Every structure is written in structure tokens, then in C-alpha cells.
Coordinates of C-alpha atoms and ligand atoms in Angstrom, one line a residue:
M286 CA 52.7 38.2 91.0
S287 CA 54.9 35.4 92.3
Y288 CA 58.6 35.7 92.0
V289 CA 58.7 32.8 89.4
D290 CA 55.9 34.5 87.3
E291 CA 57.7 37.8 87.5
V292 CA 61.2 36.4 86.3
L293 CA 59.4 34.3 83.7
E294 CA 58.1 37.6 82.3
I295 CA 61.6 39.0 82.3
V296 CA 63.1 36.1 80.7
Q297 CA 60.2 36.2 77.7
K298 CA 61.0 39.5 77.1
K299 CA 64.6 39.2 77.0
N300 CA 64.7 36.2 74.8
A301 CA 61.5 36.4 72.8
D302 CA 63.6 34.9 69.5
Q303 CA 64.6 31.8 71.3
P304 CA 61.6 29.4 71.9
E305 CA 63.4 26.4 73.1
F306 CA 65.2 28.2 75.7
L307 CA 62.0 29.7 76.7
Q308 CA 60.4 26.6 77.1
A309 CA 63.1 24.8 79.0
V310 CA 63.1 27.7 81.4
T311 CA 59.3 27.8 81.8
E312 CA 59.2 24.0 82.3
V313 CA 61.9 24.1 85.0
L314 CA 60.8 27.2 86.8
D315 CA 57.2 25.7 86.7
S316 CA 58.2 22.5 88.3
L317 CA 60.7 24.5 90.9
R318 CA 57.5 26.4 92.4
P319 CA 57.1 24.4 95.6
C320 CA 60.9 25.0 96.1
I321 CA 61.1 28.8 95.2
D322 CA 57.8 29.6 96.9
A323 CA 59.0 28.1 100.1
N324 CA 62.3 30.4 99.9
E325 CA 61.0 33.2 98.2
E326 CA 62.3 36.2 100.1
L327 CA 65.9 34.8 100.2
Y328 CA 65.9 34.0 96.4
R329 CA 64.3 37.3 95.4
K330 CA 66.8 39.4 97.4
N331 CA 69.6 37.5 95.8
A332 CA 68.3 37.3 92.4
I333 CA 68.6 33.7 92.3
L334 CA 66.2 33.2 89.2
E335 CA 67.5 36.3 87.3
R336 CA 70.8 35.1 87.7
I337 CA 70.6 31.4 87.1
T338 CA 68.6 32.1 83.9
E339 CA 71.3 34.4 82.3
P340 CA 74.4 32.6 81.0
D341 CA 77.8 33.5 82.6
R342 CA 78.9 34.3 79.0
Q343 CA 78.2 33.0 75.5
F344 CA 80.4 33.0 72.5
M345 CA 79.4 33.1 68.8
F346 CA 82.0 32.9 66.1
R347 CA 83.1 32.2 62.4
V348 CA 84.2 28.7 61.6
P349 CA 86.0 28.8 58.1
W350 CA 87.1 25.7 56.3
V351 CA 88.1 24.4 52.9
D352 CA 85.8 21.4 51.3
D353 CA 87.1 18.8 49.0
N354 CA 86.5 21.0 45.9
G355 CA 88.7 23.9 47.4
Q356 CA 85.6 26.1 48.0
V357 CA 85.7 27.9 51.6
Q358 CA 82.7 27.3 53.7
V359 CA 81.7 29.2 56.6
N360 CA 79.7 27.9 59.7
R361 CA 78.8 29.4 63.0
G362 CA 80.3 28.1 66.4
F363 CA 78.7 28.6 69.7
R364 CA 79.9 27.8 73.3
V365 CA 77.4 29.1 76.0
Q366 CA 79.2 29.0 79.7
F367 CA 76.2 28.9 81.8
N368 CA 76.6 28.5 85.4
N369 CA 80.0 27.3 87.2
A370 CA 78.8 27.6 90.9
I371 CA 79.8 23.9 91.6
G372 CA 82.5 23.1 89.1
P373 CA 84.0 23.7 85.6
Y374 CA 81.3 24.3 82.9
K375 CA 80.7 20.9 81.1
G376 CA 78.3 19.9 78.4
G377 CA 78.5 18.5 74.7
L378 CA 79.2 20.0 71.4
R379 CA 76.2 19.6 68.9
L380 CA 77.0 19.5 65.3
H381 CA 73.8 19.7 63.2
P382 CA 72.2 22.4 60.9
S383 CA 69.5 23.0 63.4
V384 CA 71.9 24.5 65.9
N385 CA 71.4 27.9 66.9
L386 CA 72.0 30.2 69.9
G387 CA 68.6 29.4 71.4
I388 CA 68.9 25.7 71.1
I389 CA 72.6 25.9 72.9
K390 CA 70.9 28.1 75.6
F391 CA 68.3 25.5 76.1
L392 CA 70.6 22.8 76.4
G393 CA 73.2 24.6 78.4
F394 CA 70.5 25.6 81.0
E395 CA 69.2 22.1 81.2
Q396 CA 72.7 21.0 81.8
I397 CA 73.1 22.8 84.9
F398 CA 70.7 20.7 86.7
K399 CA 71.6 17.5 85.1
N400 CA 75.3 18.1 86.1
S401 CA 74.2 19.0 89.6
L402 CA 72.4 15.6 90.0
T403 CA 75.3 13.6 89.1
T404 CA 76.7 14.4 92.5
L405 CA 80.0 15.5 90.9
P406 CA 81.5 19.1 90.8
I407 CA 80.7 20.0 87.3
G408 CA 78.8 23.2 86.0
G409 CA 76.7 23.6 83.0
G410 CA 77.6 24.6 79.5
K411 CA 76.9 23.6 76.1
G412 CA 78.1 24.4 72.6
G413 CA 78.1 23.5 69.0
S414 CA 77.8 24.5 65.4
D415 CA 75.2 24.6 62.4
F416 CA 77.8 22.4 60.5
D417 CA 76.4 19.3 59.3
P418 CA 78.7 16.1 59.3
K419 CA 76.3 14.0 57.3
G420 CA 78.0 13.2 53.9
K421 CA 81.3 14.9 54.6
S422 CA 84.5 13.2 53.8
D423 CA 86.9 12.4 57.0
R424 CA 89.3 15.3 55.7
E425 CA 86.4 17.8 55.6
I426 CA 85.4 16.7 59.1
M427 CA 89.1 17.2 60.3
A428 CA 89.2 20.7 58.5
F429 CA 86.1 21.7 60.1
C430 CA 86.9 20.2 63.6
Q431 CA 90.4 22.0 63.6
S432 CA 88.9 25.3 62.4
F433 CA 86.2 25.2 65.2
M434 CA 88.8 24.2 67.8
T435 CA 91.3 27.0 66.6
E436 CA 88.6 29.6 68.1
L437 CA 87.0 27.5 70.9
C438 CA 90.4 26.6 72.6
K439 CA 90.5 30.4 73.8
Y440 CA 87.8 29.8 76.1
I441 CA 88.0 26.2 77.3
G442 CA 90.6 24.4 79.6
A443 CA 90.5 21.3 82.0
D444 CA 89.8 23.7 85.1
V445 CA 87.5 26.2 82.9
D446 CA 85.1 24.4 80.5
V447 CA 85.4 20.8 79.5
P448 CA 83.3 20.1 76.5
A449 CA 82.1 16.6 75.3
G450 CA 80.5 14.8 72.3
D451 CA 76.5 15.2 71.4
I452 CA 74.8 14.8 68.3
G453 CA 77.2 15.0 65.3
T454 CA 80.2 15.0 67.7
G455 CA 81.5 11.4 68.2
A456 CA 85.0 9.8 69.0
R457 CA 86.3 10.9 65.4
E458 CA 85.4 14.6 65.9
I459 CA 86.7 14.5 69.6
G460 CA 89.8 13.3 68.4
F461 CA 90.4 15.9 65.8
M462 CA 89.5 18.6 68.2
F463 CA 91.7 17.3 71.0
G464 CA 94.5 17.1 68.4
Q465 CA 94.2 20.8 67.5
Y466 CA 93.8 21.9 71.2
K467 CA 96.9 20.2 72.0
R468 CA 98.8 21.6 68.9
I469 CA 97.7 25.4 69.7
R470 CA 97.9 25.5 73.3
G471 CA 101.0 23.2 73.7
M472 CA 99.5 21.4 76.6
Y473 CA 98.2 18.0 77.2
E474 CA 95.2 18.0 79.5
G475 CA 91.9 16.7 80.0
V476 CA 90.1 19.5 78.0
L477 CA 87.4 17.2 76.3
T478 CA 85.9 14.0 77.4
G479 CA 84.7 11.0 75.2
K480 CA 88.4 10.8 74.2
G481 CA 89.7 7.4 72.7
L482 CA 91.0 4.8 75.3
T483 CA 94.7 5.4 74.2
Y484 CA 94.7 9.2 75.1
G485 CA 92.8 9.7 78.2
G486 CA 89.2 8.1 77.5
S487 CA 87.5 6.4 80.4
L488 CA 86.4 2.6 80.4
V489 CA 82.6 2.3 80.6
R490 CA 82.0 5.7 78.8
T491 CA 80.4 3.7 75.8
E492 CA 78.0 1.8 78.2
A493 CA 77.7 4.6 80.9
T494 CA 74.2 6.0 79.5
G495 CA 72.4 2.7 79.1
Y496 CA 73.8 0.9 82.0
G497 CA 73.2 3.9 84.3
L498 CA 69.3 4.0 83.0
L499 CA 69.1 0.4 84.3
Y500 CA 71.0 1.0 87.5
L501 CA 68.4 3.8 88.3
T502 CA 65.4 2.0 87.1
Q503 CA 66.5 -1.3 89.3
E504 CA 66.7 1.1 92.4
L505 CA 63.4 2.6 91.4
L506 CA 61.7 -0.9 91.5
K507 CA 63.3 -2.2 94.3
C508 CA 61.9 0.9 96.4
H509 CA 58.5 -0.1 95.4
G510 CA 59.1 -3.8 96.3
E511 CA 59.8 -5.1 92.7
S512 CA 62.8 -6.2 90.9
M513 CA 64.0 -6.3 87.2
E514 CA 63.9 -10.0 87.3
G515 CA 61.3 -11.6 85.0
K516 CA 60.0 -8.3 83.8
T517 CA 59.2 -7.4 80.1
V518 CA 60.7 -4.3 78.7
C519 CA 60.1 -2.4 75.8
V520 CA 63.0 -0.2 74.5
S521 CA 63.0 2.2 71.5
G522 CA 66.0 3.3 69.6
A523 CA 69.1 1.1 68.4
G524 CA 71.8 3.4 69.2
N525 CA 74.4 3.8 72.0
V526 CA 71.8 4.3 74.7
A527 CA 69.4 1.6 73.6
I528 CA 72.0 -1.1 73.1
Y529 CA 73.5 -0.9 76.3
A530 CA 70.3 -0.4 78.2
I531 CA 69.1 -3.7 76.4
Q532 CA 72.3 -5.4 77.4
K533 CA 72.3 -4.3 81.1
A534 CA 68.5 -5.2 81.5
H535 CA 69.2 -8.8 80.3
Q536 CA 72.0 -9.1 82.8
M537 CA 69.5 -8.1 85.4
G538 CA 67.2 -10.7 84.2
A539 CA 64.6 -9.0 82.3
K540 CA 63.7 -9.2 78.7
C541 CA 63.6 -6.6 76.4
V542 CA 61.3 -7.2 73.2
T543 CA 61.5 -4.3 71.3
C544 CA 63.8 -1.9 69.6
S545 CA 63.6 0.7 66.9
D546 CA 65.4 3.0 64.2
S547 CA 64.4 6.1 62.5
T548 CA 62.6 3.5 59.7
G549 CA 61.0 0.9 61.6
W550 CA 60.8 -1.4 64.8
I551 CA 61.3 -4.9 65.9
Y552 CA 59.2 -7.1 68.0
D553 CA 61.2 -10.0 69.2
P554 CA 59.3 -12.2 71.7
E555 CA 62.2 -14.2 72.6
G556 CA 64.1 -11.2 73.5
I557 CA 66.4 -9.0 71.6
D558 CA 69.7 -10.7 70.7
V559 CA 72.3 -7.8 71.9
A560 CA 75.3 -9.4 69.8
L561 CA 73.3 -9.5 66.6
L562 CA 71.8 -5.8 67.2
K563 CA 75.4 -4.5 67.8
E564 CA 76.5 -6.2 64.7
V565 CA 73.7 -4.8 62.6
K566 CA 73.9 -1.3 64.1
E567 CA 77.5 -0.7 65.3
V568 CA 79.5 -2.9 62.6
K569 CA 77.3 -2.9 59.5
R570 CA 75.6 0.5 60.3
A571 CA 72.6 -1.2 58.7
R572 CA 68.7 -1.1 58.9
L573 CA 66.8 -3.3 61.4
T574 CA 65.5 -5.2 58.5
E575 CA 68.8 -6.8 58.6
Y576 CA 68.1 -7.9 62.3
A577 CA 64.7 -9.5 61.2
A578 CA 66.4 -11.3 58.4
A579 CA 68.8 -13.0 60.7
R580 CA 66.4 -13.8 63.5
P581 CA 63.4 -15.9 62.9
S582 CA 61.6 -15.0 66.1
A583 CA 61.9 -11.1 65.1
Q584 CA 58.9 -9.5 63.3
Y585 CA 59.9 -5.9 61.6
H586 CA 57.3 -3.1 61.2
E587 CA 57.8 -0.2 59.2
G588 CA 57.2 3.1 61.1
R589 CA 56.8 3.7 64.7
G590 CA 54.9 1.3 67.3
V591 CA 56.9 -0.2 70.1
W592 CA 54.6 1.1 72.8
Q593 CA 51.9 -0.8 71.7
I594 CA 53.7 -4.0 72.9
K595 CA 52.4 -5.0 76.4
C596 CA 55.5 -4.5 78.8
D597 CA 56.1 -3.8 82.5
I598 CA 58.6 -1.2 81.9
A599 CA 59.2 1.2 79.1
L600 CA 62.6 2.8 78.2
P601 CA 62.3 5.4 75.5
C602 CA 65.9 5.8 74.2
A603 CA 65.7 7.0 70.6
T604 CA 65.0 10.7 70.2
Q605 CA 62.9 13.7 71.2
N606 CA 59.2 13.6 71.2
E607 CA 58.8 9.9 70.4
L608 CA 56.4 8.9 73.3
L609 CA 53.2 10.8 72.7
L610 CA 49.8 10.8 74.6
D611 CA 48.4 7.9 72.6
D612 CA 51.4 5.9 73.4
A613 CA 51.0 6.7 77.1
K614 CA 47.5 5.6 77.0
Q615 CA 48.3 2.4 75.4
L616 CA 51.3 1.8 78.2
V617 CA 48.8 2.5 80.7
A618 CA 46.2 0.3 79.3
N619 CA 48.8 -2.4 79.0
G620 CA 49.6 -2.5 82.7
C621 CA 53.0 -0.6 82.3
K622 CA 54.5 0.3 85.8
A623 CA 57.4 2.4 85.1
V624 CA 58.8 4.7 82.3
C625 CA 62.5 5.8 82.5
E626 CA 64.0 8.2 79.8
G627 CA 67.1 7.2 78.1
A628 CA 66.9 9.9 75.5
N629 CA 66.7 13.7 76.0
M630 CA 63.0 14.7 76.2
P631 CA 61.6 11.6 74.4
T632 CA 58.2 12.0 76.2
T633 CA 55.8 15.0 75.3
L634 CA 54.4 17.1 78.1
D635 CA 50.7 15.7 77.6
A636 CA 52.2 12.1 77.7
T637 CA 54.1 12.7 80.9
K638 CA 51.2 14.1 82.7
Y639 CA 49.0 11.3 81.8
L640 CA 51.4 8.6 83.1
Q641 CA 51.8 10.4 86.3
E642 CA 48.2 10.8 86.6
N643 CA 47.7 7.4 86.1
G644 CA 50.2 5.9 88.6
V645 CA 53.1 5.1 86.3
W646 CA 56.4 5.8 87.9
F647 CA 57.9 8.3 85.6
V648 CA 61.8 9.4 85.7
G649 CA 62.6 12.0 83.2
G650 CA 66.0 12.0 81.2
K651 CA 67.7 14.7 83.4
A652 CA 68.1 12.1 86.2
A653 CA 67.7 8.8 84.2
N654 CA 70.4 9.3 81.5
A655 CA 72.7 11.2 83.6
G656 CA 75.1 8.2 83.7
G657 CA 76.8 9.7 80.5
V658 CA 77.7 13.0 81.7
A659 CA 78.6 11.4 85.2
T660 CA 81.1 8.9 83.6
S661 CA 82.6 11.9 81.6
A662 CA 83.3 13.6 84.9
L663 CA 84.8 10.5 86.1
E664 CA 86.9 10.8 83.1
M665 CA 88.0 14.4 84.1
S666 CA 89.1 12.8 87.5
Q667 CA 91.1 10.0 85.7
N668 CA 92.8 12.7 83.7
S669 CA 93.5 15.1 86.7
E670 CA 95.1 11.9 88.3
R671 CA 97.0 10.8 85.4
L672 CA 95.4 7.2 86.1
S673 CA 93.0 4.9 84.3
W674 CA 90.6 2.9 86.5
T675 CA 89.5 -0.3 85.7
F676 CA 86.0 -1.2 83.8
E677 CA 85.0 -2.6 87.5
E678 CA 85.9 0.7 89.3
V679 CA 84.2 2.8 86.9
D680 CA 81.1 0.7 86.8
A681 CA 81.0 0.6 90.5
K682 CA 81.1 4.1 90.8
L683 CA 78.5 4.6 88.2
Q684 CA 75.8 2.3 89.9
N685 CA 76.6 4.2 93.3
I686 CA 75.9 7.4 91.4
M687 CA 72.6 6.3 89.9
V688 CA 71.4 4.8 93.1
T689 CA 72.3 8.1 95.0
I690 CA 70.5 10.1 92.1
Y691 CA 67.3 8.1 92.5
H692 CA 67.3 8.8 96.4
N693 CA 68.1 12.5 96.0
I694 CA 65.3 13.0 93.7
D695 CA 62.8 10.9 95.4
D696 CA 63.8 12.8 98.7
A697 CA 63.6 16.2 97.0
A698 CA 59.9 15.4 95.9
K699 CA 59.0 14.0 99.4
R700 CA 60.2 17.4 101.1
Y701 CA 58.3 19.5 99.1
G702 CA 55.0 17.7 99.2
V703 CA 55.1 16.1 95.5
E704 CA 56.0 12.5 96.4
G705 CA 56.4 10.3 93.3
D706 CA 56.8 13.5 91.0
Y707 CA 60.4 12.4 89.9
V708 CA 60.5 15.3 87.3
A709 CA 60.0 18.0 90.0
G710 CA 62.1 16.1 92.4
A711 CA 65.1 16.3 90.0
N712 CA 64.9 19.7 88.9
I713 CA 64.6 20.7 92.9
A714 CA 67.5 18.3 93.7
G715 CA 69.7 19.8 91.0
F716 CA 68.5 23.2 91.7
E717 CA 69.1 23.3 95.4
K718 CA 72.7 22.3 95.4
V719 CA 73.5 25.1 92.6
V720 CA 71.8 27.7 94.6
E721 CA 73.4 26.9 97.8
A722 CA 76.8 27.2 96.1
M723 CA 75.7 30.5 94.4
L724 CA 74.5 31.9 97.9
A725 CA 77.7 30.9 99.7
Q726 CA 79.8 32.6 96.7
G727 CA 78.3 36.1 97.0
V728 CA 77.2 38.2 94.0
C729 CA 78.8 36.9 90.9
Ligands
NDP905 P1 72.4 7.2 68.5 O1 72.7 8.3 67.4 O2 73.5 6.2 68.8 O3 71.1 6.3 68.2 C1 69.8 7.1 68.3 C2 69.0 5.7 68.0 O4 67.6 6.3 67.7 C3 69.4 5.5 66.3 O5 69.2 4.1 66.5 C4 68.4 6.1 65.4 O6 68.1 5.3 64.3 C5 67.1 6.0 66.4 N1 66.1 7.0 66.0 C6 66.4 8.3 65.6 N2 65.3 8.8 65.3 C7 64.2 8.1 65.6 C8 62.8 8.3 65.4 N3 62.3 9.4 64.9 N4 62.0 7.2 65.7 C9 62.7 6.1 66.2 N5 63.9 5.8 66.2 C10 64.8 6.8 66.1 O7 72.2 8.2 69.8 P2 72.4 7.8 71.2 O8 71.9 6.5 71.5 O9 73.8 8.4 71.8 O10 71.1 8.9 71.9 C11 69.9 8.6 72.0 C12 69.3 9.7 72.8 O11 69.8 9.8 74.1 C13 69.4 11.1 72.3 O12 68.2 11.9 72.9 C14 70.7 11.7 73.2 O13 70.6 13.0 73.3 C15 70.4 11.0 74.5 N6 71.5 10.9 75.2 C16 72.6 10.2 74.9 C17 73.8 10.3 75.8 C18 75.0 9.1 75.3 O14 75.7 9.2 76.2 N7 74.9 8.7 74.0 C19 73.8 10.8 77.1 C20 72.3 11.4 77.5 C21 71.4 11.4 76.5 P3 69.0 5.3 63.1 O15 69.9 4.0 63.5 O16 68.1 4.9 62.0 O17 69.8 6.4 62.9

């Protein structure tokens, strides 16, 4: 039995009740096979795979808080510190009723490789709670965040573990958590990222994931003798990632003709009006029907359907599993050349395979949306320096990072004989750096 299969069996036995974690480990180790097979003896002797699939430590704790009716509520809090071979643990805090240990472990495991790809010194971690922020008052959110941080603050620190936002954790929650950390620990340090600009946040963080996605896509096209200029782009989503992806694509001379939200989608053949989209989604927090009502060239459709529109480039930026096999077939039939993921896991496995087998350049979220966490790491650097860089400085660093990521994943795929498989390339490039650091640091 190969080393990969042996370890997969062990991981399955030990984590039988964590399907998401098992899925992530299986997918990553499968795509790493060429690299692991080539170094099997060394990795086996050093139990690299056994160590990288077992978190350094995981915390699970009670989060009691009082709701607006005076009733005490109890949630469960998590922080998984997965691997710190290349830097302090870094990864978001997800607040969603679906959160459990298996989901946090799956996200923390993936984060190791994504963070490694950024070229910056950050390890992998993830945390959160099964608390549902939807429908809660500001006071209830603050009560939860303060209670959550009262326990979490024992395990984190600017050089130890630096959490960030994720689903359900935005600027408001980060602010409440930062305030509580400061109050309990009596110290002002960059222990969280995604902070407001007045207290240590970084310029460009808001735009980073969408802009980064386009910097990488542009480099991908350039290396295939193409450019963004004049390209038609289909985007899904109408949130943070989608809005800034559309904005940057337009700055690069492309035309984005679609966007979507959880109830419907827009086809706007004249190109999405970003200012109007921001007004509808960021200011009014309204549905896309309002966009269509204000824009004569736009057509609104209920349900899902952005991938049926003919395009050169598709950028899924909404949510997981939103680009299915039939969508992939439609994209290929329409001559789409590239799919780069702004969201996490938006393309199903069979759709990914179909795209790759039909010659579409496919870059998964681990590499393509790494601009968000990369800019969070730049926020950490600025906090350590006690300086704030200008928008242009951060933007230039982000661009440089995304271009480097593209070349690293491309090179890794070529080195192991899977040229053009950017999914394998991303896993291999991220993995190699972490493993080298683990080997150098001995048995720990
Ligand atoms: P937002 O919540 O800002 O936006 C998500 C958008 O997707 C919303 O417009 C939402 O619609 C829409 N959406 C949700 N579900 C569906 C669905 N089933 N079909 C179509 N549209 C849907 O999130 P972000 O933009 O921040 O994140 C998007 C994705 O990118 C997520 O997968 C996230 O994990 C990933 N990501 C984000 C990063 C960041 O820095 N923000 C970094 C790396 C990854 P509605 O307006 O109706 O809610």
C-alpha cells in the first residue's frame, strides 16, 4: 500500500465522525501523490503525513452570553491550531449554526496550504462558533463576542495565533473581540486582522480578495499569450469578493456581464455598473431586483443561471458548490478559456475535472483567492512595525504576491509532470514549503 493510502486509512479511522475533514484530507493528499511518491522514504520515516493531518492542538469551550430578554444562552466555541511550521497560526473565525469541530478542522487543514502559498510567514488555523449572528441585536452580538474572546484570549497572541474574519465575522465582530482582548490582556497588539482603519486595519483589505483574483487571472492569461483587454467575464456573487473582482476586471479593460445573489442573477450586456451594484449591495443591502430596476440594460432572472451566458472567463465568487457539471459543460460549449475561483470551493469536483479535461485553465480558490489572507498578513506586518502603508504600497505588494503565486503553482505542476493542473500545483507548492520547514525543525 502506498504511503498516502496508509495515512488516509489512519485518518479515516481516527476521524470517522468528521466527513468534511476527511473529504479535505483525501482531496489534498490525492493531488499530492506525485510529490509524495517521489519522496516516500523521507516523508514516511519522518511521519510527515501523520503529523500534517493531526492539529498541533484544538480548543473547544463554552460561550455563555445573555440575550435581550435576559435569558442566558450557551454556544460552543472552537479554535484549531493546525500547523505553525512557517509562522504563527492564522485563519478566520466562522460564526454559523453549522459550525462543528470537523468543519473547523477541514478549514484549518486547507488554510495551512493556502497560507503557505501566499509566500508570507503564516501557519494554518481556524476557529469559530455555532452562534448564529442573523437576527441578533448589536448588543447581543457584543455580548457573544466578549464572552467568546474571554476564553479565546488565553490561546492567541500577535506571535502565537492571529484570527481574522470569516462567514458571520465582519468588521463589527472583529471590533468587539479586539476591544475585549485589549481589556483582558491589557495589551495593544495586532492579535486580530480585519480591523478598522482607525485601530490598525490595513488599506486594500476590503478589495484584496477580488483584486488579487484578477491579478492572478491576468498573469495566467499573460503566460498563455492573452490579456484581460476586451474579454467578456461572467461573475457570480454580489458580495465583497464579487464587487471588487468586477471593479478590477473593468480597470483591466474586460467587461463583466453577470452577477448574482442568493435569490437571482443579472445579465447586463453593457457591463455591470459597479457603483450601482455597490449602492444596492453595500449601502442599501437590497436584492438585485433593485439593480435591474435602476439599469435599463440589465435583465433580472430568478434562481441560478450565470454560467449559461457566453464568456471568455468565469469567476465564481459567491459560495461553495455553485458551479456544477452542467454549468461546466455549458462554459466549455461557449468557448470559455479560464475559470478562477474567488469563492472557497465553488466548483464541484466533477465540474473541475470536466473543465480540466476540456482544456479550460482552472485555478482553484486556494491560490486564486489567497489575496485576502495575504493582505491580512500584510496587516500583521504593519502592526508589528507600528506603521500604516499607503493604498498604493499595499496594492503593489498584493499584485506581486499574486503573480508569484501563479508562477509557484505553475512551476510545481511542471516539476511533477502535471503541467497545467493548477489545483495539484497549488497543493504541491504549499505543501513543499511547510514540509521543508517541518523537516528542518526536527520531531515536533
Ligand atoms: P459575501 O457574504 O460578501 O457575499 C457572498 C455573495 O454571494 C452574496 O452576494 C450572496 O448573496 C451570494 N450568495 C450566497 N449564496 C448564494 C447562492 N447560493 N447563489 C448565488 N449567490 C449566493 O461574502 P464574500 O464575498 O466575502 O465571500 C464569497 C466567497 O469567497 C465565500 O466562499 C468566502 O468564503 C470566499 N472568500 C472570501 C474572502 C474575503 O476576503 N471576503 C477571502 C477568501 C475567500 P446575498 O447578497 O443574497 O447574501
